[in-house]
Coordinates of C-alpha atoms in Angstrom, one line a residue:
Chain A
M1 CA 0.0 0.0 0.0
Q2 CA 1.7 3.4 -1.5
G3 CA 2.1 5.9 1.6
A4 CA 2.2 2.6 4.4
P5 CA 4.1 -0.3 2.9
W6 CA 3.5 -2.4 5.8
A7 CA 0.2 -2.4 6.0
N8 CA -0.2 -5.5 4.3
S9 CA 2.7 -7.7 6.2
A10 CA 1.3 -10.0 9.2
H11 CA 4.5 -9.6 10.9
S12 CA 5.5 -6.1 11.5
Y13 CA 6.5 -3.6 13.9
A14 CA 6.7 0.0 15.5
G15 CA 9.1 2.3 17.3
W16 CA 10.7 5.8 17.2
V17 CA 13.5 6.8 16.6
P18 CA 14.4 9.5 19.4
N19 CA 14.6 13.5 18.4
V20 CA 13.5 16.5 19.6
G21 CA 12.9 18.4 16.5
S22 CA 10.5 15.8 14.7
H23 CA 12.1 16.8 11.7
L24 CA 14.9 14.4 10.8
S25 CA 17.4 14.8 8.1
F26 CA 17.7 12.1 6.4
S27 CA 21.1 13.2 4.5
L28 CA 22.7 13.1 8.2
I29 CA 22.2 9.1 8.7
G30 CA 25.2 8.0 8.9
E31 CA 27.6 11.0 8.9
A32 CA 30.3 11.0 11.7
K33 CA 29.9 7.5 12.8
G34 CA 33.5 6.6 12.8
P35 CA 35.6 4.8 10.6
D36 CA 33.2 1.3 11.0
S37 CA 30.9 3.0 9.0
T38 CA 30.8 3.9 5.1
S39 CA 27.6 5.8 4.1
F40 CA 26.2 7.8 0.9
S41 CA 23.9 10.4 0.9
Q42 CA 22.6 11.9 -2.4
K43 CA 19.5 14.3 -3.7
Y44 CA 17.7 13.2 -7.4
D45 CA 18.2 15.5 -9.6
G46 CA 14.8 15.4 -11.5
R47 CA 12.7 14.6 -8.8
I48 CA 11.7 15.4 -5.1
A49 CA 14.0 12.2 -3.4
R50 CA 17.1 11.1 -1.9
M51 CA 18.8 8.0 -1.8
V52 CA 20.6 7.0 1.2
A53 CA 22.9 4.0 1.9
V54 CA 25.2 2.9 4.9
M55 CA 27.1 -0.1 5.8
Q56 CA 28.4 -0.5 9.4
H57 CA 30.6 -2.9 10.6
R58 CA 29.3 -3.6 14.3
E59 CA 30.5 -5.7 17.4
T60 CA 28.5 -6.8 20.0
D61 CA 30.3 -5.3 23.4
D62 CA 28.8 -7.9 26.0
F63 CA 31.1 -9.5 27.9
L64 CA 33.6 -8.8 30.3
L65 CA 36.4 -9.0 28.2
P66 CA 36.7 -6.4 25.6
P67 CA 36.0 -7.3 22.0
R68 CA 39.5 -7.7 20.7
I69 CA 39.6 -10.5 22.9
M70 CA 36.1 -11.8 22.7
R71 CA 36.3 -11.8 18.4
L72 CA 39.0 -14.4 18.8
I73 CA 37.0 -16.5 21.5
L74 CA 33.4 -15.9 19.6
P75 CA 34.0 -14.3 16.1
D76 CA 30.1 -13.7 15.8
I77 CA 30.0 -11.2 17.9
A78 CA 30.8 -9.1 14.8
Q79 CA 28.2 -8.4 11.9
H80 CA 28.2 -5.8 8.7
W81 CA 24.8 -4.2 8.7
L82 CA 23.6 -2.4 5.6
L83 CA 20.8 0.2 5.0
V84 CA 19.4 1.4 1.2
G85 CA 16.7 3.4 1.1
T86 CA 15.0 6.2 -1.3
T87 CA 13.0 9.1 0.2
V88 CA 9.0 9.2 -0.7
P89 CA 6.5 11.4 -0.1
V90 CA 3.9 10.8 2.4
H91 CA 1.1 12.3 4.3
A92 CA 1.9 13.8 7.7
A93 CA -0.5 13.7 10.5
T94 CA -1.9 17.6 10.4
D95 CA -5.5 18.5 10.4
L96 CA -6.8 15.7 12.3
A97 CA -10.6 15.3 11.8
D98 CA -12.6 15.6 15.0
D99 CA -15.1 13.1 16.7
G100 CA -17.3 11.4 14.5
E101 CA -15.5 13.1 11.7
E102 CA -13.7 11.0 8.2
S103 CA -10.4 10.2 8.8
R104 CA -8.1 12.9 7.1
P105 CA -5.1 12.3 5.0
G106 CA -3.0 15.0 6.3
T107 CA -0.5 17.1 4.7
L108 CA 1.8 15.6 1.6
D109 CA 5.3 15.7 2.3
D110 CA 7.5 14.9 -0.9
Q111 CA 10.4 13.4 1.3
G112 CA 8.1 12.2 4.4
M113 CA 9.5 8.7 4.6
L114 CA 12.9 6.9 3.8
H115 CA 11.8 3.5 2.9
G116 CA 14.4 0.6 1.8
V117 CA 15.7 -2.3 3.2
I118 CA 17.9 -3.5 6.2
H119 CA 20.5 -6.4 6.0
S120 CA 22.9 -8.3 8.2
V121 CA 25.5 -10.3 7.3
P122 CA 26.6 -12.6 9.5
Y123 CA 29.6 -14.5 10.4
Q124 CA 31.2 -17.0 7.9
P125 CA 33.0 -19.6 9.8
R126 CA 33.9 -21.7 6.8
T127 CA 36.8 -19.8 5.2
I128 CA 35.9 -19.8 1.6
E129 CA 32.8 -18.8 1.9
R130 CA 34.4 -16.0 4.7
I131 CA 36.2 -15.1 1.8
L132 CA 34.1 -14.5 -0.7
Q133 CA 31.5 -12.7 1.7
E134 CA 34.3 -10.3 2.6
W135 CA 34.7 -9.8 -0.9
G136 CA 31.5 -8.9 -1.8
L137 CA 31.2 -6.7 1.8
A138 CA 34.6 -4.6 0.2
E139 CA 32.4 -4.2 -2.9
I140 CA 29.9 -2.8 -1.2
G141 CA 32.0 0.2 0.7
S142 CA 33.7 0.4 -2.9
L143 CA 30.8 1.1 -4.3
L144 CA 29.4 3.7 -1.3
R145 CA 33.2 5.5 -1.6
S146 CA 33.2 5.9 -5.3
A147 CA 29.8 7.4 -5.3
Y148 CA 30.7 9.7 -2.5
S149 CA 33.9 10.9 -4.0
R150 CA 32.3 11.7 -7.3
L151 CA 30.3 14.0 -4.8
L152 CA 33.4 15.5 -3.3
R153 CA 34.5 16.0 -7.1
S154 CA 31.3 18.0 -7.6
R155 CA 30.0 15.2 -10.4
P156 CA 27.5 14.0 -8.6
L157 CA 25.7 10.5 -9.8
S158 CA 23.0 11.5 -12.4
D159 CA 19.1 9.7 -11.3
R160 CA 20.0 6.9 -13.5
E161 CA 23.1 6.5 -12.0
L162 CA 21.5 6.8 -8.6
D163 CA 18.9 3.9 -9.5
A164 CA 21.5 1.6 -10.7
L165 CA 23.4 2.2 -7.6
V166 CA 20.5 0.9 -5.3
S167 CA 19.9 -2.0 -7.7
E168 CA 23.7 -3.0 -7.6
L169 CA 24.1 -2.7 -3.8
A170 CA 20.9 -5.1 -4.0
R171 CA 22.5 -7.3 -6.5
A172 CA 25.8 -7.8 -4.2
V173 CA 24.0 -8.3 -1.1
R174 CA 22.0 -11.2 -3.1
W175 CA 25.3 -12.4 -4.6
R176 CA 27.6 -11.9 -2.6
T177 CA 26.2 -12.6 1.1
P178 CA 24.0 -14.7 0.6
H179 CA 23.7 -15.3 4.1
S180 CA 22.5 -12.3 4.6
R181 CA 18.9 -11.6 6.4
S182 CA 16.7 -8.6 5.4
I183 CA 14.2 -6.8 7.2
R184 CA 12.5 -3.8 5.3
F185 CA 11.9 -0.3 6.9
A186 CA 9.6 2.9 6.6
L187 CA 11.2 5.9 8.5
M188 CA 8.8 9.2 9.2
R189 CA 10.5 12.3 9.7
T190 CA 8.4 12.4 12.9
G191 CA 10.5 9.5 13.9
E192 CA 7.8 6.6 13.6
L193 CA 9.9 3.7 12.3
R194 CA 8.5 0.8 10.8
L195 CA 10.1 -2.7 10.3
W196 CA 8.5 -5.4 8.3
Y197 CA 8.7 -9.0 7.2
D198 CA 7.3 -10.6 3.9
D199 CA 6.4 -13.0 5.5
P200 CA 4.3 -13.8 8.7
L201 CA 6.1 -14.5 11.8
P202 CA 7.5 -18.3 11.7
K203 CA 5.5 -21.3 13.5
D204 CA 9.0 -22.4 14.5
G205 CA 9.6 -21.3 18.0
R206 CA 13.4 -20.7 17.4
E207 CA 13.4 -19.2 13.9
A208 CA 10.8 -16.4 15.5
R209 CA 12.7 -15.7 18.3
M210 CA 15.6 -15.0 15.9
Q211 CA 13.4 -12.9 13.6
R212 CA 12.8 -11.0 16.8
T213 CA 16.2 -10.7 17.9
M214 CA 17.2 -9.4 14.2
A215 CA 14.2 -7.0 14.2
R216 CA 15.2 -5.0 17.5
Q217 CA 18.7 -5.1 16.6
A218 CA 17.7 -3.5 13.2
Y219 CA 15.8 -1.1 15.0
F220 CA 19.2 0.0 17.8
F221 CA 20.9 -0.1 14.0
M222 CA 18.7 2.1 13.1
K223 CA 19.0 4.5 16.0
D224 CA 22.5 4.5 16.2
M225 CA 22.7 5.4 12.5
V226 CA 20.0 8.3 12.4
H227 CA 21.0 10.0 16.0
H228 CA 23.0 11.6 17.8
H229 CA 23.4 9.8 21.5
T230 CA 23.0 13.3 24.0
H231 CA 21.3 11.8 27.4
H232 CA 22.6 7.9 27.2
D233 CA 25.8 5.8 26.1
A234 CA 25.6 5.0 22.5
S235 CA 25.2 1.5 22.9
S236 CA 23.0 1.6 25.5
D237 CA 20.1 3.1 23.1
Q238 CA 17.3 0.9 24.4
I239 CA 15.5 3.2 26.2
T240 CA 12.4 3.0 23.5
P241 CA 10.9 -0.5 22.8
L242 CA 10.1 -1.7 19.4
V243 CA 6.5 -3.0 19.4
Q244 CA 5.4 -5.7 17.5
V245 CA 2.1 -4.9 15.6
N246 CA 0.3 -7.0 13.4
A247 CA -0.7 -5.0 10.5
A248 CA -2.7 -7.8 8.8
D249 CA -5.5 -7.8 10.8
P250 CA -7.7 -4.6 11.6
T251 CA -8.6 -5.0 14.8
R252 CA -5.5 -6.0 16.4
R253 CA -3.6 -3.6 14.6
S254 CA -5.7 -0.9 15.9
A255 CA -4.9 -2.4 19.4
G256 CA -1.1 -2.3 18.4
E257 CA -1.1 1.5 16.6
R258 CA -2.3 2.7 20.2
K259 CA 0.1 -0.1 22.3
W260 CA 3.2 1.0 20.4
R261 CA 3.1 4.9 21.4
R262 CA 1.5 4.2 25.0
E263 CA 4.8 2.2 25.5
T264 CA 7.1 4.4 23.6
A265 CA 5.4 7.1 26.2
W266 CA 5.7 4.9 29.4
S267 CA 9.3 3.7 28.6
L268 CA 10.5 7.1 28.4
S269 CA 8.4 8.4 31.4
R270 CA 9.9 5.6 33.1
T271 CA 13.4 5.9 32.6
V272 CA 12.9 10.0 33.8
E273 CA 11.6 8.6 37.1
T274 CA 14.2 5.8 37.4
L275 CA 17.0 8.6 36.8
M276 CA 15.2 11.0 39.4
R277 CA 15.3 8.5 42.4
T278 CA 19.5 8.2 41.9
K279 CA 21.6 10.5 44.3
V280 CA 23.7 11.0 41.4
L281 CA 23.5 15.0 39.9
D282 CA 24.6 14.2 36.7
D283 CA 21.8 11.8 36.1
K284 CA 19.4 14.1 37.2
R285 CA 20.4 16.0 34.0
Q286 CA 19.7 13.2 31.9
A287 CA 16.4 12.9 33.0
L288 CA 15.9 16.4 32.0
G289 CA 17.1 16.0 28.8
I290 CA 14.8 12.4 28.1
L291 CA 11.8 14.5 29.0
A292 CA 12.4 16.9 26.2
Y293 CA 12.2 13.9 24.2
A294 CA 9.7 12.4 26.3
D295 CA 7.4 16.0 25.5
A296 CA 8.8 15.8 21.8
F297 CA 7.4 12.2 21.6
Q298 CA 3.8 13.1 23.1
K299 CA 3.6 16.8 20.6
T300 CA 4.0 14.7 17.6
L301 CA 3.2 10.9 17.9
F302 CA 1.1 10.6 20.7
G303 CA -1.8 12.4 20.1
H304 CA -3.0 10.5 16.9
A305 CA -2.9 7.1 15.3
R306 CA -3.0 6.1 12.0
D307 CA -6.5 4.5 11.2
H308 CA -7.1 1.2 11.3
D309 CA -9.1 0.8 8.1
D310 CA -6.3 2.9 6.1
P311 CA -2.8 3.6 7.9
R312 CA -2.3 6.2 5.2
R313 CA -4.6 8.0 7.1
F314 CA -5.2 9.4 10.8
V315 CA -7.3 10.1 13.6
R316 CA -6.8 11.5 17.0
G317 CA -5.8 9.5 19.5
E318 CA -8.6 7.8 21.8
T319 CA -7.6 5.6 24.4
V320 CA -4.4 7.5 25.6
Y321 CA -4.2 10.6 27.6
G322 CA -1.0 12.1 27.7
Y323 CA 1.4 13.5 30.1
D324 CA 1.5 16.5 31.8
F325 CA 5.4 16.7 32.0
S326 CA 5.6 20.3 33.7
H327 CA 5.4 19.5 37.1
I328 CA 8.4 16.6 37.1
R329 CA 10.6 19.2 35.1
E330 CA 9.8 21.5 38.0
S331 CA 10.8 19.1 40.4
L332 CA 13.7 17.9 38.9
K333 CA 15.3 21.1 38.5
V334 CA 14.6 22.0 42.3
Q335 CA 16.6 18.6 42.8
I336 CA 19.4 19.6 40.6
E337 CA 19.4 23.0 42.3
R338 CA 19.7 21.4 45.4
K339 CA 22.1 18.7 44.2
Q340 CA 24.3 22.1 43.1
V341 CA 24.0 23.9 45.8
R342 CA 25.8 21.1 48.0
R343 CA 27.9 20.3 45.6
T344 CA 29.5 23.8 45.2
H345 CA 29.6 23.4 49.3
V346 CA 31.7 20.2 49.1
T347 CA 33.9 21.7 46.9
A348 CA 34.3 25.1 48.3
M349 CA 35.3 22.8 51.7
L350 CA 37.9 20.5 50.1
V351 CA 39.6 23.6 48.2
A352 CA 39.9 25.2 51.5
A353 CA 40.7 21.9 53.3
L354 CA 43.8 21.6 50.9
A355 CA 44.6 24.7 50.8
S356 CA 44.7 25.2 54.9
S357 CA 46.8 22.3 55.0
I358 CA 49.5 23.5 52.5
A359 CA 49.4 26.9 55.1
A360 CA 49.6 25.1 58.1
M361 CA 52.6 22.8 56.7
S362 CA 54.1 26.1 56.1
M363 CA 53.7 28.0 58.8
L364 CA 54.7 25.0 60.9
S365 CA 57.9 24.8 59.0
S366 CA 58.6 28.5 59.8
L367 CA 58.1 28.1 63.1
V368 CA 60.5 25.2 63.6
S369 CA 62.8 27.5 61.6
T370 CA 63.0 30.1 63.2
R371 CA 62.9 29.2 66.5
N372 CA 65.7 26.9 65.8
N373 CA 67.6 30.0 64.3
A374 CA 66.7 32.0 67.5
G375 CA 67.7 29.2 69.7
R376 CA 71.0 28.6 68.1
V377 CA 71.6 32.7 68.8
S378 CA 71.0 32.5 72.0
S379 CA 71.9 29.3 73.4
G380 CA 75.1 28.5 71.0
E381 CA 76.5 24.8 70.8
N382 CA 74.2 24.2 73.9
F383 CA 70.9 24.1 71.9
V384 CA 69.2 21.3 71.1
P385 CA 66.8 22.0 67.5
I386 CA 63.6 20.9 67.0
P387 CA 63.7 18.7 64.2
L388 CA 60.8 18.5 61.1
S389 CA 60.8 15.0 60.7
I390 CA 59.9 13.8 56.9
P391 CA 61.6 10.9 55.3
D392 CA 64.1 11.8 53.2
P393 CA 62.6 9.9 50.3
V394 CA 59.7 11.8 50.7
L395 CA 62.1 14.9 50.1
A396 CA 64.6 13.1 48.0
V397 CA 62.3 12.2 45.0
P398 CA 60.2 15.2 44.6
A399 CA 64.0 17.0 44.5
A400 CA 64.8 15.0 41.8
Y401 CA 62.2 15.0 39.8
P402 CA 60.2 17.8 39.8
L403 CA 58.3 16.8 36.3
G404 CA 57.2 14.0 38.1
V405 CA 55.7 16.1 41.2
V406 CA 53.7 17.9 38.3
G407 CA 52.3 14.6 37.2
I408 CA 51.5 14.0 40.5
V409 CA 49.8 16.8 41.5
F410 CA 48.2 16.4 38.0
V411 CA 46.7 12.9 39.3
F412 CA 45.6 14.4 42.5
V413 CA 43.5 17.2 41.0
L414 CA 41.6 14.2 39.3
L415 CA 41.5 12.4 42.2
I416 CA 39.7 15.5 43.9
S417 CA 37.2 16.3 40.4
A418 CA 36.0 12.8 40.9
I419 CA 35.4 13.2 44.0
V420 CA 33.4 16.6 43.6
T421 CA 31.9 15.4 40.3
D422 CA 30.0 12.8 42.1
D423 CA 30.4 10.8 38.7
G424 CA 34.1 10.5 38.6
A425 CA 34.4 7.1 37.3
R426 CA 32.2 8.1 34.1
L427 CA 34.6 11.4 34.2
L428 CA 37.8 9.0 33.8
Q429 CA 36.8 6.2 31.9
K430 CA 34.1 6.3 29.2
G431 CA 33.2 2.9 28.2
P432 CA 32.5 -0.1 30.0
R433 CA 33.8 -0.3 33.2
R434 CA 34.9 -4.0 33.2
S435 CA 36.9 -3.9 36.5
A436 CA 34.2 -2.7 38.2
Q437 CA 31.7 -4.7 36.5
T438 CA 33.9 -8.1 37.0
L439 CA 34.1 -6.8 41.1
R440 CA 30.5 -6.0 41.4
G441 CA 29.7 -9.7 39.6
I442 CA 31.7 -11.5 41.9
T443 CA 29.9 -9.6 45.2
L444 CA 26.8 -10.7 43.9
S445 CA 27.6 -14.2 42.7
V446 CA 29.0 -14.7 46.1
T447 CA 26.0 -13.3 48.4
R448 CA 23.9 -15.6 45.9
T449 CA 25.5 -18.5 47.0
L450 CA 25.8 -17.7 50.5
G451 CA 22.0 -17.3 50.2
F452 CA 22.3 -13.7 51.8
G453 CA 20.7 -10.1 50.7
A454 CA 21.4 -6.6 49.3
R455 CA 22.6 -5.5 51.8
F456 CA 25.4 -8.2 52.5
A457 CA 26.2 -7.7 48.9
H458 CA 26.6 -4.1 48.9
S459 CA 28.9 -4.2 52.0
L460 CA 30.9 -6.5 50.7
L461 CA 31.2 -4.4 47.3
I462 CA 32.2 -1.2 49.6
L463 CA 34.6 -3.7 51.7
C464 CA 35.9 -4.4 48.8
Y465 CA 36.5 -1.4 47.6
A466 CA 37.8 0.5 50.8
S467 CA 40.7 -2.0 51.2
S468 CA 41.8 -1.4 47.5
A469 CA 42.2 1.7 48.0
F470 CA 43.7 1.4 51.7
A471 CA 46.4 -1.1 50.1
I472 CA 47.0 1.1 47.1
S473 CA 47.3 4.2 49.4
Y474 CA 49.4 2.2 51.5
A475 CA 51.4 0.6 48.8
A476 CA 52.5 4.5 47.5
V477 CA 53.6 5.6 50.7
S478 CA 56.2 2.7 50.9
V479 CA 56.9 2.2 47.6
P480 CA 60.0 4.8 47.1
E481 CA 61.6 3.4 50.1
V482 CA 61.4 -0.6 49.0
I483 CA 62.3 0.6 45.5
V484 CA 65.7 1.9 46.9
D485 CA 66.4 -1.0 49.0
L486 CA 66.0 -3.3 45.9
L487 CA 68.3 -1.5 43.7
A488 CA 71.2 -0.9 46.7
R489 CA 71.4 -4.5 47.2
Chain B
M1 CA 66.9 5.0 38.6
A2 CA 65.6 4.5 41.6
E3 CA 64.1 7.9 42.0
L4 CA 62.5 7.7 38.9
L5 CA 61.6 4.6 38.9
S6 CA 59.8 5.4 42.3
T7 CA 58.0 9.0 40.8
L8 CA 56.6 6.5 38.2
T9 CA 55.0 3.6 40.3
I10 CA 53.8 6.4 42.5
A11 CA 52.2 8.3 39.4
L12 CA 50.2 4.7 38.9
L13 CA 49.4 4.1 41.8
L14 CA 47.7 7.7 42.4
V15 CA 46.0 6.6 39.3
A16 CA 44.7 3.2 40.6
L17 CA 43.5 5.4 44.0
A18 CA 41.8 7.5 41.5
F19 CA 39.5 5.2 39.9
C20 CA 39.2 2.9 43.3
V21 CA 37.8 6.3 44.9
A22 CA 35.3 7.1 42.1
A23 CA 34.1 3.7 41.6
L24 CA 33.6 3.5 45.3
I25 CA 31.9 6.9 45.0
R26 CA 29.6 5.9 42.4
V27 CA 28.6 2.4 44.6
I28 CA 27.6 4.7 47.9
N29 CA 25.6 6.6 45.5
G30 CA 23.7 4.2 43.7
G31 CA 23.8 2.8 47.4
V32 CA 21.2 -0.4 48.3
A33 CA 18.7 -0.4 45.9
E34 CA 20.8 -0.8 43.4
T35 CA 22.8 -3.4 44.7
D36 CA 19.0 -5.2 45.2
A37 CA 18.3 -4.2 41.6
M38 CA 21.0 -6.2 39.9
L39 CA 20.5 -9.0 42.8
R40 CA 17.0 -10.0 42.1
G41 CA 18.0 -9.2 38.1
G42 CA 19.7 -12.1 38.1
V43 CA 23.6 -10.3 37.6
G44 CA 26.4 -12.2 38.7
I45 CA 29.7 -12.8 37.7
G46 CA 28.9 -15.9 35.2
A47 CA 26.0 -13.7 33.3
L48 CA 28.4 -10.9 32.9
A49 CA 31.2 -12.8 31.4
R50 CA 28.6 -14.9 28.9
G51 CA 26.6 -11.5 28.4
D52 CA 23.3 -13.4 29.3
I53 CA 21.6 -11.3 31.8
P54 CA 17.9 -12.2 32.1
R55 CA 15.5 -10.1 30.1
Q56 CA 14.0 -7.6 32.5
P57 CA 10.7 -6.8 33.5
S58 CA 9.3 -3.7 32.0
G59 CA 8.7 -1.9 35.3
A60 CA 12.5 -3.2 37.0
S61 CA 14.5 -0.6 37.5
L62 CA 17.9 -2.2 36.0
I63 CA 18.5 -1.3 32.5
V64 CA 20.1 -3.5 30.4
R65 CA 21.2 -3.5 27.0
E66 CA 20.8 -6.4 24.1
G67 CA 23.5 -7.2 21.1
M68 CA 23.5 -10.3 19.3
R69 CA 25.7 -12.8 17.7
A70 CA 25.2 -14.5 14.4
R71 CA 26.6 -16.9 12.1
V72 CA 26.1 -19.2 9.5
E73 CA 26.2 -22.8 10.3
A74 CA 27.0 -26.1 8.8
D75 CA 23.6 -26.8 7.1
G76 CA 23.6 -23.0 5.5
T77 CA 20.9 -21.7 8.5
V78 CA 21.4 -19.0 10.3
E79 CA 22.2 -18.9 14.3
V80 CA 21.4 -15.7 15.7
I81 CA 21.9 -15.2 19.5
E82 CA 20.9 -12.3 22.0
T83 CA 23.1 -11.3 24.3
R84 CA 22.6 -9.4 27.5
T85 CA 24.4 -7.0 29.9
I86 CA 23.9 -4.1 31.9
A87 CA 23.9 -1.1 30.4
R88 CA 26.8 1.2 30.3
D89 CA 24.9 4.1 31.7
A90 CA 24.1 2.1 34.7
L91 CA 27.0 1.0 36.2

């Protein structure tokens, strides 16, 4: 069905690609996604349309060991994903009919929908087939890069060449990567995404499970390519759900149309509430950001649904009522303000404590020095000076390596920033914190084995970290003497 | 030489200390509630290593993320395996 190509599929899904502007830019799909992505996008000259293609090498990083080691153990964690689509005219949900009125088609947007196919190329364990598959993937990458280089040389592809490129990519996928799996997609500018298979959901439970997994991964791939991850980690973009909509049956389609909107709104709202409950200031700021997305979703997609008799048309949302996010936003702002005031106070206290310690040491040093000098003058050789006991290595090492002192001071500043930002772990390390995950996993497993509860697990984890911090501090104090002794032998 | 080694070792230990203290603060801020959510959610060393944290019900406060393994089997069919772990934002 033109304008709603998923409407005849008995196995389709709906989800939202988060955006606050409600006008996704299809030309930015796949842009600035790093060296593992190759993308190309160009407008047609003779008609109002755009062609978009992106290929990305994706690697699952859901294990304690880093991917560079995991790929040696489980090479199937890496797949190639390819998206090829062209824009088509579609009606946008404007001018909605009132109760009792017939649904209206809305305003026609000439490039309102990106329509195409997402292919996933699995790992091929047999060597010959793998070489052929990699050859095919290299050919696809080469097609995209050469088209892009023509754009850079101001020699864009003609409309006929663009159509030929779409066909060539489809041919390369079909013949060079015969084991790839495909799912069709339609992405509206509002962020509404439809994914569907041509065949109905298989009866075989294993095959059905795999198709659902593939659909969800295609959704994550699409979100990763389309939007910039502002309020969450790029690889954790699973705040909004993909909901199965049984499009072939009008009654279930109607329920599905309401369901995916409701579940998206609930999911956003739930994430905001979860982040609000944490004590971390940064989480509260993220909650404020996600609230902006929830507001945008509510304004653009929550107030209406597609007509179940004709999915190209829209009707007002009947059974869903909107959220009033203004109160949550006000509450969040107050929480953030309180936290900020407290944080400023703690920072000021820390700086004051540091400055006072340095001043106290200087004053003590000068008092001892003055007293000793005065004593020597008045009492002569009988005078016993007060020694300022500082171990020799503590003075000798910094004196020998002043640049090392600069490094140590730098680390101290890092440590203080980790404390005062209340979420220093994220400042210090952006990737997955594997050592923290390992320690957390061990303490939880031990607790479960012993049959204890969360308080025990929490105390055990704190004890582990506190004892580690103590051991490291002790090592830092004693290490100069140990090294000097070792080298002296 | 001894002084240089001492300085480098101290610098490394201080970096380790910075990470350790930051992680400790993160755990304290998360509170017992966060640990409880993970305990109830089936998080353990085995599940984290294998990447098979159980799927969480919709009301769960533990945020997990999903990945995928996919390979072509000897008979030409494709095997797709779901993987799940704790979201990076959560830990």
